[in-house]
CSV table of C-alpha atoms and ligand atoms in Angstrom, one decimal:
chain,number,residue,atom,x,y,z
A,461,MET,CA,-17.2,-9.2,24.5
A,462,ASN,CA,-13.7,-10.3,23.4
A,463,THR,CA,-11.6,-9.8,20.3
A,464,ILE,CA,-12.3,-12.1,17.4
A,465,SER,CA,-9.3,-13.9,16.2
A,466,THR,CA,-10.5,-17.0,14.4
A,467,LEU,CA,-12.9,-17.7,11.5
A,468,ASP,CA,-14.8,-20.0,14.0
A,469,SER,CA,-15.6,-17.2,16.4
A,470,LEU,CA,-16.4,-14.9,13.5
A,471,SER,CA,-19.0,-17.4,12.2
A,472,GLN,CA,-20.8,-17.1,15.6
A,473,ILE,CA,-21.8,-13.5,14.9
A,474,LEU,CA,-22.0,-13.5,11.1
A,475,THR,CA,-23.1,-15.8,8.3
A,476,LEU,CA,-19.8,-16.1,6.5
A,477,ARG,CA,-19.8,-16.1,2.7
A,478,PRO,CA,-18.0,-18.8,0.7
A,479,GLU,CA,-15.1,-16.5,-0.2
A,480,GLU,CA,-14.7,-15.6,3.5
A,481,MET,CA,-14.8,-19.2,4.6
A,482,ALA,CA,-12.3,-20.1,2.0
A,483,TRP,CA,-9.7,-17.8,3.5
A,484,ASP,CA,-6.8,-19.9,4.5
A,485,GLY,CA,-4.9,-18.6,7.6
A,486,ASN,CA,-1.7,-20.1,6.2
A,487,CYS,CA,-1.7,-18.3,2.9
A,488,GLY,CA,-0.8,-14.9,4.2
A,489,VAL,CA,0.9,-13.6,7.3
A,490,LEU,CA,-1.8,-11.2,8.5
A,491,PRO,CA,-4.0,-12.9,11.2
A,492,ILE,CA,-7.6,-12.1,11.9
A,493,LYS,CA,-8.3,-9.6,14.6
A,494,ILE,CA,-11.6,-7.7,15.1
A,495,SER,CA,-12.0,-5.6,18.2
A,496,ALA,CA,-15.1,-5.9,20.4
A,497,TYR,CA,-16.1,-2.4,19.2
A,498,LEU,CA,-16.1,-3.5,15.5
A,499,LYS,CA,-18.3,-6.6,16.1
A,500,GLN,CA,-21.5,-4.7,15.7
A,501,LEU,CA,-20.2,-2.4,12.9
A,502,ILE,CA,-19.0,-5.3,10.7
A,503,THR,CA,-22.5,-6.8,10.7
A,504,GLU,CA,-24.1,-3.4,9.8
A,505,SER,CA,-21.8,-2.1,7.1
A,506,GLU,CA,-20.5,-3.9,4.0
A,507,ALA,CA,-17.7,-1.3,3.7
A,508,VAL,CA,-16.5,-2.1,7.2
A,509,ARG,CA,-16.9,-5.8,6.8
A,510,ARG,CA,-14.7,-5.8,3.7
A,511,GLN,CA,-12.0,-3.9,5.5
A,512,TYR,CA,-11.6,-6.4,8.3
A,513,ILE,CA,-12.9,-9.8,7.2
A,514,PRO,CA,-10.4,-11.7,5.0
A,515,THR,CA,-11.4,-13.5,1.8
A,516,LEU,CA,-9.8,-16.1,-0.5
A,517,ALA,CA,-8.6,-13.2,-2.7
A,518,GLU,CA,-5.8,-12.5,-0.1
A,519,CYS,CA,-4.2,-15.8,-1.1
A,520,SER,CA,-3.4,-14.8,-4.6
A,521,THR,CA,-0.2,-13.1,-5.7
A,522,VAL,CA,-0.3,-10.9,-8.8
A,523,GLU,CA,2.8,-10.2,-11.0
A,524,GLY,CA,4.5,-7.1,-9.7
A,525,ASP,CA,3.5,-7.6,-6.1
A,526,PHE,CA,6.2,-7.4,-3.4
A,527,PRO,CA,6.3,-8.3,0.3
A,528,ASP,CA,8.0,-4.9,0.9
A,529,PRO,CA,7.4,-2.6,-2.1
A,530,LEU,CA,8.4,0.4,-0.1
A,531,SER,CA,11.9,-1.0,0.5
A,532,GLU,CA,11.4,-0.3,4.2
A,533,GLU,CA,13.9,-3.0,5.2
A,534,ALA,CA,16.6,-1.4,3.1
A,535,HIS,CA,16.0,1.9,4.9
A,536,GLU,CA,16.0,0.4,8.4
A,537,THR,CA,19.0,2.3,9.8
A,538,VAL,CA,18.4,1.1,13.4
A,539,PRO,CA,16.1,-1.8,14.2
A,540,ARG,CA,12.5,-0.7,13.7
A,541,LEU,CA,13.5,2.8,12.5
A,542,ILE,CA,12.8,3.6,8.8
A,543,HIS,CA,14.8,6.6,7.8
A,544,ARG,CA,13.8,6.9,4.2
A,545,TYR,CA,13.4,10.7,3.8
A,546,GLU,CA,16.1,13.0,5.1
A,547,ASN,CA,13.9,15.1,7.4
A,548,ARG,CA,11.5,12.5,8.8
A,549,ALA,CA,11.6,8.9,10.0
A,550,ALA,CA,9.1,6.2,11.0
A,551,PHE,CA,9.5,4.2,14.2
A,552,LEU,CA,7.6,0.9,14.3
A,553,VAL,CA,6.5,1.1,17.9
A,554,THR,CA,4.7,-2.3,17.8
A,555,ASP,CA,3.4,-4.8,15.3
A,556,ILE,CA,0.1,-5.1,17.2
A,557,CYS,CA,-3.1,-3.2,16.1
A,558,ALA,CA,-6.6,-3.1,17.7
A,559,ALA,CA,-7.9,-4.8,14.5
A,560,TYR,CA,-6.1,-5.9,11.4
A,561,CYS,CA,-7.1,-4.2,8.1
A,562,ARG,CA,-7.1,-6.6,5.2
A,563,HIS,CA,-5.5,-3.9,3.0
A,564,CYS,CA,-2.6,-3.4,5.4
A,565,PHE,CA,0.5,-2.5,3.4
A,566,ARG,CA,3.0,-3.3,6.2
A,567,ARG,CA,1.8,-6.9,6.6
A,568,ARG,CA,5.5,-8.0,6.4
A,569,PHE,CA,5.6,-6.7,10.0
A,570,THR,CA,2.0,-6.1,11.2
A,571,GLY,CA,0.6,-8.9,13.4
A,572,THR,CA,3.8,-10.9,13.3
A,573,PHE,CA,3.7,-11.4,17.1
A,574,GLN,CA,6.9,-9.5,17.8
A,575,GLY,CA,5.3,-7.1,20.3
A,576,PRO,CA,6.3,-3.6,21.3
A,577,ALA,CA,9.8,-2.3,21.0
A,578,THR,CA,12.0,-3.1,23.9
A,579,ARG,CA,13.6,-0.3,26.1
A,580,GLU,CA,16.9,-1.0,24.5
A,581,GLU,CA,15.4,-0.6,21.0
A,582,VAL,CA,13.8,2.7,22.1
A,583,ARG,CA,17.1,3.9,23.5
A,584,ALA,CA,19.0,3.0,20.3
A,585,VAL,CA,16.5,5.0,18.3
A,586,ALA,CA,16.8,8.0,20.7
A,587,ASN,CA,20.6,7.9,20.3
A,588,TYR,CA,20.2,7.9,16.5
A,589,LEU,CA,17.8,10.9,16.7
A,590,ALA,CA,20.4,12.7,18.8
A,591,GLU,CA,23.0,12.3,16.1
A,592,HIS,CA,20.6,13.0,13.2
A,593,LYS,CA,19.3,16.5,13.9
A,594,GLU,CA,18.1,16.6,10.2
A,595,ILE,CA,15.2,14.5,11.4
A,596,ARG,CA,12.5,17.0,12.3
A,597,GLU,CA,9.5,14.7,12.5
A,598,LEU,CA,9.2,11.2,14.0
A,599,LEU,CA,6.3,9.0,13.0
A,600,LEU,CA,5.2,6.7,15.8
A,601,THR,CA,3.6,3.9,13.8
A,602,GLY,CA,3.6,0.2,13.5
A,603,GLY,CA,1.2,-1.6,14.0
A,604,ASP,CA,-0.7,0.8,16.1
A,605,PRO,CA,1.2,2.8,18.9
A,606,LEU,CA,-2.1,3.3,20.8
A,607,THR,CA,-2.4,-0.4,21.6
A,608,LEU,CA,0.4,0.2,24.1
A,609,GLY,CA,-0.5,1.0,27.7
A,610,ILE,CA,-0.3,4.7,28.5
A,611,GLY,CA,2.6,4.2,30.9
A,612,GLU,CA,4.5,2.3,28.3
A,613,LEU,CA,3.9,4.8,25.6
A,614,GLU,CA,4.8,7.7,28.0
A,615,GLU,CA,8.1,6.1,28.8
A,616,MET,CA,8.9,5.9,25.1
A,617,ILE,CA,7.9,9.4,24.3
A,618,ALA,CA,9.7,10.8,27.4
A,619,CYS,CA,12.9,9.1,26.2
A,620,PHE,CA,12.6,10.7,22.7
A,621,ARG,CA,11.7,14.1,24.3
A,622,SER,CA,14.6,14.1,26.8
A,623,ILE,CA,17.0,13.9,23.8
A,624,ARG,CA,15.0,15.9,21.2
A,625,PRO,CA,12.5,18.3,22.8
A,626,ASP,CA,12.2,20.0,19.4
A,627,LEU,CA,11.1,16.9,17.5
A,628,VAL,CA,7.6,16.9,16.0
A,629,LEU,CA,5.8,13.7,16.8
A,630,ARG,CA,3.1,12.1,14.6
A,631,VAL,CA,1.1,9.4,16.3
A,632,CYS,CA,-0.2,7.2,13.4
A,633,THR,CA,-3.2,5.4,14.6
A,634,ARG,CA,-6.4,3.7,13.4
A,635,VAL,CA,-7.7,3.3,17.0
A,636,PRO,CA,-10.3,6.2,16.8
A,637,PHE,CA,-12.0,4.0,14.2
A,638,SER,CA,-11.1,0.5,15.3
A,639,ASP,CA,-11.3,0.8,19.1
A,640,PRO,CA,-12.2,4.4,20.0
A,641,SER,CA,-12.6,3.8,23.8
A,642,ARG,CA,-8.8,3.7,23.9
A,643,ILE,CA,-8.7,7.5,23.3
A,644,THR,CA,-9.2,8.4,27.0
A,645,SER,CA,-8.7,11.7,28.8
A,646,SER,CA,-5.6,10.2,30.5
A,647,LEU,CA,-4.1,9.4,27.1
A,648,ILE,CA,-4.6,13.0,26.1
A,649,SER,CA,-3.2,14.4,29.3
A,650,MET,CA,-0.1,12.2,28.9
A,651,LEU,CA,0.4,13.5,25.4
A,652,GLN,CA,0.0,17.1,26.6
A,653,ARG,CA,2.8,16.5,29.2
A,654,HIS,CA,5.1,16.0,26.2
A,655,ASN,CA,4.0,18.9,24.1
A,656,SER,CA,7.3,20.8,24.0
A,657,SER,CA,6.9,20.5,20.2
A,658,ALA,CA,3.8,19.6,18.3
A,659,ILE,CA,2.2,16.2,18.5
A,660,PHE,CA,-0.2,15.3,15.6
A,661,ALA,CA,-2.6,12.4,15.4
A,662,MET,CA,-2.5,10.9,11.9
A,663,VAL,CA,-5.6,8.7,11.7
A,664,GLN,CA,-7.1,6.4,9.0
A,665,CYS,CA,-10.7,6.5,8.1
A,666,ASN,CA,-11.8,5.1,4.7
A,667,HIS,CA,-15.6,5.2,4.7
A,668,PRO,CA,-18.3,7.3,6.3
A,669,ASP,CA,-19.7,4.1,7.9
A,670,GLU,CA,-16.7,4.2,10.2
A,671,ILE,CA,-17.8,7.5,11.7
A,672,THR,CA,-19.9,6.7,14.8
A,673,ALA,CA,-20.7,8.5,18.0
A,674,GLU,CA,-17.8,6.8,19.6
A,675,SER,CA,-15.3,7.6,16.9
A,676,ARG,CA,-16.5,11.2,16.9
A,677,ALA,CA,-15.9,11.4,20.6
A,678,ALA,CA,-12.4,10.0,20.2
A,679,ILE,CA,-11.5,12.6,17.6
A,680,SER,CA,-13.0,15.4,19.7
A,681,ARG,CA,-10.8,14.4,22.6
A,682,PHE,CA,-7.7,14.8,20.4
A,683,VAL,CA,-8.7,18.2,19.0
A,684,ASP,CA,-10.0,19.6,22.2
A,685,GLY,CA,-6.7,18.5,23.8
A,686,GLY,CA,-4.7,20.6,21.3
A,687,ILE,CA,-3.7,17.7,19.1
A,688,PRO,CA,-4.5,18.4,15.5
A,689,VAL,CA,-5.9,15.4,13.5
A,690,PHE,CA,-5.1,14.6,9.9
A,691,ASN,CA,-6.7,11.7,8.0
A,692,GLN,CA,-4.9,9.4,5.6
A,693,SER,CA,-7.4,7.2,3.6
A,694,VAL,CA,-6.6,4.3,1.4
A,695,LEU,CA,-8.4,4.1,-1.9
A,696,LEU,CA,-10.1,0.7,-1.8
A,697,LYS,CA,-11.9,-1.0,-4.7
A,698,GLY,CA,-15.6,-1.6,-4.0
A,699,ILE,CA,-15.4,0.2,-0.7
A,700,ASN,CA,-14.6,3.9,-1.3
A,701,ASP,CA,-13.8,4.2,-5.0
A,702,SER,CA,-16.7,6.5,-5.7
A,703,ALA,CA,-16.8,10.3,-5.8
A,704,ASP,CA,-20.0,10.3,-3.7
A,705,VAL,CA,-18.5,8.2,-0.9
A,706,LEU,CA,-15.2,10.2,-0.8
A,707,GLU,CA,-17.0,13.5,-1.0
A,708,GLU,CA,-19.2,12.6,2.0
A,709,LEU,CA,-16.2,11.2,3.9
A,710,CYS,CA,-14.0,14.3,3.4
A,711,ASN,CA,-16.8,16.7,4.2
A,712,THR,CA,-17.8,14.8,7.3
A,713,LEU,CA,-14.1,14.7,8.5
A,714,VAL,CA,-13.8,18.5,8.0
A,715,SER,CA,-17.0,19.0,10.1
A,716,MET,CA,-15.2,16.9,12.8
A,717,ARG,CA,-12.2,19.2,12.7
A,718,VAL,CA,-10.1,16.6,10.8
A,719,LYS,CA,-8.1,17.6,7.8
A,720,PRO,CA,-8.3,15.1,4.9
A,721,HIS,CA,-4.6,14.8,4.2
A,722,TYR,CA,-3.7,11.9,1.9
A,723,LEU,CA,-5.7,9.5,-0.3
A,724,PHE,CA,-3.3,6.7,-1.0
A,725,GLN,CA,-3.3,4.6,-4.1
A,726,GLY,CA,-2.9,0.9,-3.1
A,727,ASP,CA,0.7,-0.2,-2.7
A,728,LEU,CA,1.9,-3.2,-4.6
A,729,VAL,CA,1.8,-5.5,-1.5
A,730,VAL,CA,1.3,-9.2,-1.8
A,731,GLY,CA,-2.3,-10.2,-0.9
A,732,THR,CA,-3.9,-6.8,-1.5
A,733,ALA,CA,-4.3,-6.8,-5.4
A,734,HIS,CA,-8.1,-7.2,-5.1
A,735,PHE,CA,-8.4,-3.8,-3.3
A,736,ARG,CA,-6.4,-1.8,-5.9
A,737,VAL,CA,-8.2,0.7,-8.1
A,738,PRO,CA,-6.7,1.3,-11.6
A,739,LEU,CA,-4.7,4.5,-11.7
A,740,ASN,CA,-6.8,5.9,-14.5
A,741,ASP,CA,-9.9,5.6,-12.3
A,742,GLY,CA,-8.0,7.1,-9.4
A,743,PHE,CA,-7.0,10.2,-11.5
A,744,GLN,CA,-10.6,10.6,-12.6
A,745,LEU,CA,-11.8,10.5,-8.9
A,746,GLU,CA,-9.2,13.0,-7.9
A,747,ALA,CA,-10.3,15.4,-10.6
A,748,GLU,CA,-13.9,15.0,-9.7
A,749,LEU,CA,-13.2,15.5,-6.0
A,750,ARG,CA,-11.3,18.7,-6.8
A,751,ARG,CA,-14.5,20.0,-8.6
A,752,ARG,CA,-16.7,19.0,-5.6
A,753,LEU,CA,-14.6,19.7,-2.5
A,754,SER,CA,-13.2,22.9,-0.9
A,755,GLY,CA,-9.4,23.2,-0.7
A,756,LEU,CA,-9.7,22.4,3.0
A,757,ALA,CA,-11.6,19.2,2.4
A,758,MET,CA,-9.4,18.0,-0.6
A,759,PRO,CA,-6.8,15.3,0.2
A,760,THR,CA,-3.6,14.8,-1.8
A,761,TYR,CA,-3.9,11.6,-3.9
A,762,ALA,CA,-0.5,9.9,-3.7
A,763,VAL,CA,1.3,6.7,-4.3
A,764,ASP,CA,4.4,5.1,-2.9
A,765,LEU,CA,6.5,3.9,-5.8
A,766,PRO,CA,8.3,0.6,-5.3
A,767,GLY,CA,11.7,1.7,-4.2
A,768,GLY,CA,11.0,5.3,-5.2
A,769,GLY,CA,9.0,6.9,-2.3
A,770,LYS,CA,5.8,8.9,-2.2
A,771,ILE,CA,4.7,11.1,-5.1
A,772,PRO,CA,1.5,13.1,-5.5
A,773,LEU,CA,-0.8,12.0,-8.3
A,774,VAL,CA,-2.3,15.1,-9.7
A,775,THR,CA,-4.1,15.9,-12.9
A,776,SER,CA,-2.2,18.6,-14.7
A,777,TYR,CA,-4.1,21.8,-15.4
A,778,LEU,CA,-1.2,23.2,-17.5
A,779,ILE,CA,-1.8,23.0,-21.3
A,780,ASP,CA,1.0,25.1,-22.8
A,781,GLU,CA,3.4,28.0,-22.2
A,782,GLN,CA,4.7,30.3,-24.9
A,783,GLU,CA,6.9,33.4,-24.2
A,784,GLY,CA,5.6,33.9,-20.7
A,785,VAL,CA,1.9,33.2,-21.6
A,786,TRP,CA,0.8,30.2,-19.7
A,787,LYS,CA,-2.4,28.4,-20.8
A,788,PHE,CA,-4.3,26.4,-18.2
A,789,ARG,CA,-7.5,24.4,-18.0
A,790,ASN,CA,-9.6,25.2,-14.9
A,791,THR,CA,-11.3,22.5,-12.9
A,792,GLN,CA,-14.4,22.9,-15.0
A,793,GLY,CA,-12.4,22.2,-18.2
A,794,GLU,CA,-12.4,25.8,-19.6
A,795,GLU,CA,-9.1,27.4,-20.8
A,796,TYR,CA,-7.6,30.5,-19.3
A,797,LEU,CA,-4.3,32.4,-19.6
A,798,TYR,CA,-1.8,33.7,-17.1
A,799,PHE,CA,0.7,36.3,-18.1
A,800,ASP,CA,4.0,35.7,-16.4
A,801,ALA,CA,6.2,38.5,-14.9
A,802,LYS,CA,8.8,39.6,-17.4
A,803,LYS,CA,12.3,38.6,-16.5
A,804,ASP,CA,13.7,42.2,-16.7
A,805,SER,CA,10.7,44.0,-15.2
A,806,PRO,CA,11.4,45.9,-11.9
B,1099,PLP,C1,5.1,8.2,4.4
B,1099,PLP,C2,6.3,8.1,5.1
B,1099,PLP,C3,6.8,9.2,5.9
B,1099,PLP,C4,6.0,10.5,6.0
B,1099,PLP,O1,5.9,11.2,4.7
B,1099,PLP,P1,4.9,12.4,4.6
B,1099,PLP,O2,4.8,12.7,3.2
B,1099,PLP,O3,5.6,13.5,5.4
B,1099,PLP,O4,3.6,12.0,5.3
B,1099,PLP,C5,8.0,9.1,6.5
B,1099,PLP,N1,8.7,7.9,6.5
B,1099,PLP,C6,8.3,6.9,5.8
B,1099,PLP,C7,9.1,5.7,5.8
B,1099,PLP,C8,7.1,7.0,5.1
B,1099,PLP,O5,6.6,5.9,4.4
B,1100,SF4,S1,-4.1,-0.2,11.5
B,1100,SF4,FE1,-2.5,0.3,10.0
B,1100,SF4,S2,-0.8,-1.1,10.5
B,1100,SF4,FE2,-2.7,-1.9,11.6
B,1100,SF4,S3,-3.5,-3.4,10.1
B,1100,SF4,FE3,-4.6,-1.4,9.7
B,1100,SF4,S4,-3.3,-0.5,8.1
B,1100,SF4,FE4,-2.1,-2.2,9.0
């Protein structure tokens, strides 16, 4: 059971549809990669299939699409380090993932056969972190950092820890849902050895079909090991753009001790236009989810503006304010007042 990396090998396990067969490996940069674990799941779930099998739609460019809408290259202060927000930075540990998601927003980098960062690159980032104490959180991302060997990853984390024991680390990974057997007890023990400040796992699960006995076990290993897990979903047209699907996803994640953190609007990345949900539909979904979900289960709907960074996309519940009397609409649409504290009151 090996990884699938060509249309030919894919066609041996699945009857490919015309739009899948028409995908042209030369039209985009992101190669095919489907882990052995996903082979079964893509045949059973349409939602999983569409996240991993390319179609001809990837080959079209829509007006307003960019290769790098988040201007990450402009914020690359040290090779592979994106310092876009003052207090946190993202380190592109490797371009490799266990499987490539067709909606990947970092396809300018992901799967470009550059491999893991070198020792010198890690050292240069560590030196930058030493000089930039304003960085409180470091995102280990890519690509997927958990495609590295445990020893290799430990060397990297130890290097950052030796210089900044206070740094909060966020391991950004899709491996619990793309290749869950990589979440081993030795990986967890390794992370625990470097727990002088918190280590979070930031995972990506977009549909309830991705939750299997194996992915549940992988998540449990993190949480049991003292590593809190937060989920960052991407809103994907025809896959999870329904209140029922998202409601089930968020509630299931909470039951697994995972906090639904972000629900991302699709970025304006070349080759992903067919996955984008119109903002108006997204706002309606957000409002519907807020009616249906607990505060714990409710993610923040957000978008990364080209050049402008992340902003929350929230329906406003404020209607009006007059002389300290604020008028709101509650989630059910009824109007209520809030009487503000008087400026000169004790
Ligand atoms: C999203 C992102 C972060 C983290 O932002 P949070 O809102 O804290 O999740 C950090 N750096 C970059 C470049 C990002 O894109
Ligand atoms: S796991 Fe993340 S970086 Fe890798 S292909 Fe999927 S979205 Fe892109």
